[in-house]
Amino acid sequence: MHSFYEQIEAYEGFDFARFLEGVSLRQVDGVLNKDYLSPHDFLALLSPAAAERLEAMAQKAHRLTRQHFGRVIQLYTPIYLANYCVNRCVYCNFNHRNDIERRQLTTAEIEGEAEAIAATGLRQILLLTGEKPGKDALDYLINAVEIVRNHFTAVGIEVNPMDVAAYCRLAEAGVDSLTIYHETYDRAVYDRLHPAGPKKDYRWRLDAPERGCQAGFRAVNIGALLGLNHWPSEAFFTGLHASYLQNKYLGAEIGIAVPRIKAGPGAYQPESPVFDQDLVQILLAFRLFMPRAGISLSTREPAELRDHLLPLGITRMSAGSVTAVGGHIDENADDGQFRVSDERSVDAVREMLIAKGYQPVHQDWHRLA
Amino acid sequence: MDRLVIGGRELKSRLFIGSGKFADESIIGDIVAQTGVEIVTVALRRVSLSGDGDNILRCIPKECVLLPNTSGARTAEEAIRIARLARAAGCGDWVKIEVISDNKYLLPDNNETIKATRVLAEEGFVVLPYMHPDLYAAKELERAGAAAVMPLGAPIGTNRGLKTKEIVRILIEECRVPVIVDAGIGKPSEAAEAMEMGAAACLVNTAIATAGNPLVMARAFSQAVEAGRLAYLAQPGETTEYARASSPLTGFLRS
Ligand code: SF4
């Protein structure tokens, strides 16, 4: 099958460092004057020279976002259904080798979590699990989807990659969005960070968003886990991937996320730290390259920073997140997948948005039964 | 008297507004009060049909015609289902068909729009289809029972103005139903231009909702739409390529 993989292969041996160093301020200014950016224009915005034009990029990104999305921000939150996982991703606390308490919510517990979250007013939900292959895991997920869709108007999943048939079954059960991060587009780094388990299969994961588009999910969100590898090339491939999917599957809403790795209780330290200024540059470059793509910002980032990032292109934010399995109904739940930084309640996030002149939107989709 | 009648209702205001991008939807009441706007579109996908939470429908004054739109629909079938859902939820009989299966430019799909229009008009809806300006499609929509046609002035949300002017002008000349310019209009002067050409109305969302002062911008649009309509009715004088001096220099030749 023709896939994004071929585009990545075309960059084999491409000297990112040399290209980025060679970008001049004049070139960046030229890109800022364009309406439609080529992939190399986009890459130029990830250069050190572009870092000197952050304010100009921010002004344009803000204008474009307001124009296309208005003054509204979608709110959503995750439910961690289970933390069983067969993989050994070295950066993740749910890693198979980690000695943590493993559990999977029961039907009653899922119902309880959904009720607790729905009581905060949220109507868009994202279901997460670790990777547990097999039919049982799929049936479990489908059961969870059927439960939560009674409480929420939009149901997303962030789970292990699946084949088109499984995605179709999930879409039928009521899932309308798929989120899947490729973690790192660099094959060598990918291989090193995923020492064992099905996740080792780079290509299977890389093509998952495309299989999601083929299965007809309304929205597909992608991203790289920032901090695993040198960020300009990761951001570049993420943008290229998003634009590949958007061009090929016009009916799908392709969104981008910018998750920055957090040191979990397992104390993984990012190998290639992404500083706040870098994160800003990545966000702005995405917005200028894909003016109509949704951009999500999670509670991995601290409250104050989230408030500042808001006008730079963000269209979706999580709120009231808990990353522990059962964390909404069980106060003694453990540490979760990573520590949440923005611990504000849904109400507090809503108030912040209103104070900043935004309308918090809880519902942006109707399930057509 | 200059009347605009759609779906049996006579409308005094020729400015229609969208409600999708406001920081605070309660401003819609003030806009309606100050400008006399009578038609407000609402994306049904944003309306909480279970009646809980903040409900945008509460922000729309009773005297307005609620125009639910089918945004989010990618096919005729989805648009039809959304329209029926809207009617069942008490949103009335009017519906703006939006079928968009291209998330890159958000261009409307005329074929699917025609199919949806046919079915819904048959079911008694007052159907206002958002369309890509194209004469054949506009005539087909007319035959399908559309109460008006709504060609885009420029891609949605771009504020680029009346880029499709030449084709919209042809639609105005050829269509028997009102032609309402929808999408792309960024400035009151562009709305005035569409109205001077003979458009029946303009629908504006982004340009008002994202203005520094949306209320004042709504007033500006309302006056521009009115001025443009008056100019159209007044039948502007001809434009010529050379000056017509009031005291011609060659006049002696004619005597
Ligand atoms: S990142 Fe996902 S697949 Fe990897 S260990 Fe954590 S839960 Fe498992």
mmCIF file of C-alpha atoms and ligand atoms in Angstrom, chain A residues 85 87 89 91-92 94-95 130-131 199 337, ligand 1:
data_model
loop_
_atom_site.group_PDB
_atom_site.id
_atom_site.type_symbol
_atom_site.label_atom_id
_atom_site.label_comp_id
_atom_site.label_asym_id
_atom_site.label_seq_id
_atom_site.Cartn_x
_atom_site.Cartn_y
_atom_site.Cartn_z
ATOM 1 C CA CYS A 85 0.453 -3.345 28.739
ATOM 2 C CA ASN A 87 5.091 -3.180 25.703
ATOM 3 C CA CYS A 89 8.373 1.724 26.109
ATOM 4 C CA TYR A 91 9.570 6.405 28.850
ATOM 5 C CA CYS A 92 6.232 5.097 30.096
ATOM 6 C CA PHE A 94 2.729 1.561 32.300
ATOM 7 C CA ASN A 95 5.729 -0.266 30.807
ATOM 8 C CA GLY A 130 -2.286 0.266 27.526
ATOM 9 C CA GLU A 131 -1.599 -2.161 24.718
ATOM 10 C CA LYS A 199 4.918 -1.661 19.487
ATOM 11 C CA GLN A 337 0.703 7.287 33.355
HETATM 12 S S1 SF4 C 1 3.341 4.076 26.028
HETATM 13 FE FE1 SF4 C 1 1.547 2.793 25.716
HETATM 14 S S2 SF4 C 1 2.361 0.975 24.759
HETATM 15 FE FE2 SF4 C 1 4.090 1.986 25.707
HETATM 16 S S3 SF4 C 1 4.263 1.093 27.715
HETATM 17 FE FE3 SF4 C 1 3.004 2.916 27.921
HETATM 18 S S4 SF4 C 1 0.944 2.196 27.753
HETATM 19 FE FE4 SF4 C 1 2.246 0.581 26.958
#
